[in-house]
């Protein structure tokens, strides 16, 4: 039996590549990384069905990104109206993880250890009265333990959040755990003793069974993080059960979650009071921009990490008021949630560029992973706007020859950094541009922060009066 070497770094895409993880039966550590950086047909069970989050009314993605290259982090989790208890659980987990990471940065500000924290999200089920989300944490610190995944479940019928283990009925947990143990024993890195030990403590059982999700054909996949079961060196294990095997063990909630995975209803109803859909600006650009940056003073404002509701919508309204064009470097998982906002950006004459799927430092990925991060995002942009992007901005500005050669997109950095993510102060953000800006600057801002968006009218008003014109990055490059 060949022992696979595990590279948790491959799994930055975890939430996606997990869907393609193979289930290797009764032996062998199952490693989702070996399935590569792309979801696709697996040798075992059907992958998790893709959920379209743009159909979830009132959805908000909570993003917090630190753009400092000595303490780089990007976290996200969804806030779905009606699922407050589940949102609170994700918020608590994300904030705890982030606090630990930031403490580490404070203790050793050099950042020389290659540290990075990335928490991304994936919807598993969002229909009927069931919501399921997986958070994938890639922690590149010595104590961080690499890749961790956890699924969060919400039962809209009961109005309560659920552990993954609650997918299994109380009376069937003994049989379920016995079957899991049988599958795990004998895999590389485990033996009867270590498996029994992992399940011996009842409070530990809920903790290690914290990633369970159905496959498109109704089977159940249970994923164990590194060092939860067996030898840490063996990495992650996936145990898959067929629909026929698992169905008798499921709780009422588990059966509904299974059904909504296999045959999703058209909409999600968690019993929340109707959430008014946030307004999306309808401004339409009048033709091409004829600004000649050789003759007039141009600036390219760029906004990264969005789209975000409602911040991006507000920003689009401000830009329209001043006939300003800008460039949005969007994150794929936010495009999936807010395709309507990306469509509105393009319709208003702004440029939409690629900022990766979930904001990793691309220089720490393999070429295949870089390609996947960018291609998957370009596809989401094209689906939303009808047009594929030509530019990308590498997260943290981190780019090298491997990243450049993994894509045809042209990298765009910046010439003026507002550091707006550091200062939640609109006046300060506005001044950071107004006081320093020079002709043909590419200005870096982030439209996930309300304070950054609130700084924009002052920037547009003051600089318009000084004769500046606001153009897209491609327009600036073509005419300066
Ligand atoms: Zn960014």
mmCIF file of C-alpha atoms and ligand atoms in Angstrom, residues 65 67 304-305 331 355 359 393-396 446, ligand 1:
data_model
loop_
_atom_site.group_PDB
_atom_site.id
_atom_site.type_symbol
_atom_site.label_atom_id
_atom_site.label_comp_id
_atom_site.label_asym_id
_atom_site.label_seq_id
_atom_site.Cartn_x
_atom_site.Cartn_y
_atom_site.Cartn_z
ATOM 1 C CA UNK A 65 -9.004 40.841 5.369
ATOM 2 C CA UNK A 67 -3.598 43.158 3.726
ATOM 3 C CA UNK A 304 -10.542 45.086 -3.853
ATOM 4 C CA UNK A 305 -12.085 42.142 -1.993
ATOM 5 C CA UNK A 331 -13.096 37.752 -4.951
ATOM 6 C CA UNK A 355 -8.700 38.948 -7.180
ATOM 7 C CA UNK A 359 -7.831 35.496 -1.329
ATOM 8 C CA UNK A 393 -4.618 41.727 -8.730
ATOM 9 C CA UNK A 394 -2.710 39.199 -6.635
ATOM 10 C CA UNK A 395 -3.882 39.131 -2.993
ATOM 11 C CA UNK A 396 -1.385 40.958 -0.747
ATOM 12 C CA UNK A 446 -11.353 48.036 -0.350
HETATM 13 ZN ZN1 LIG B 1 -7.292 41.888 -1.239
#
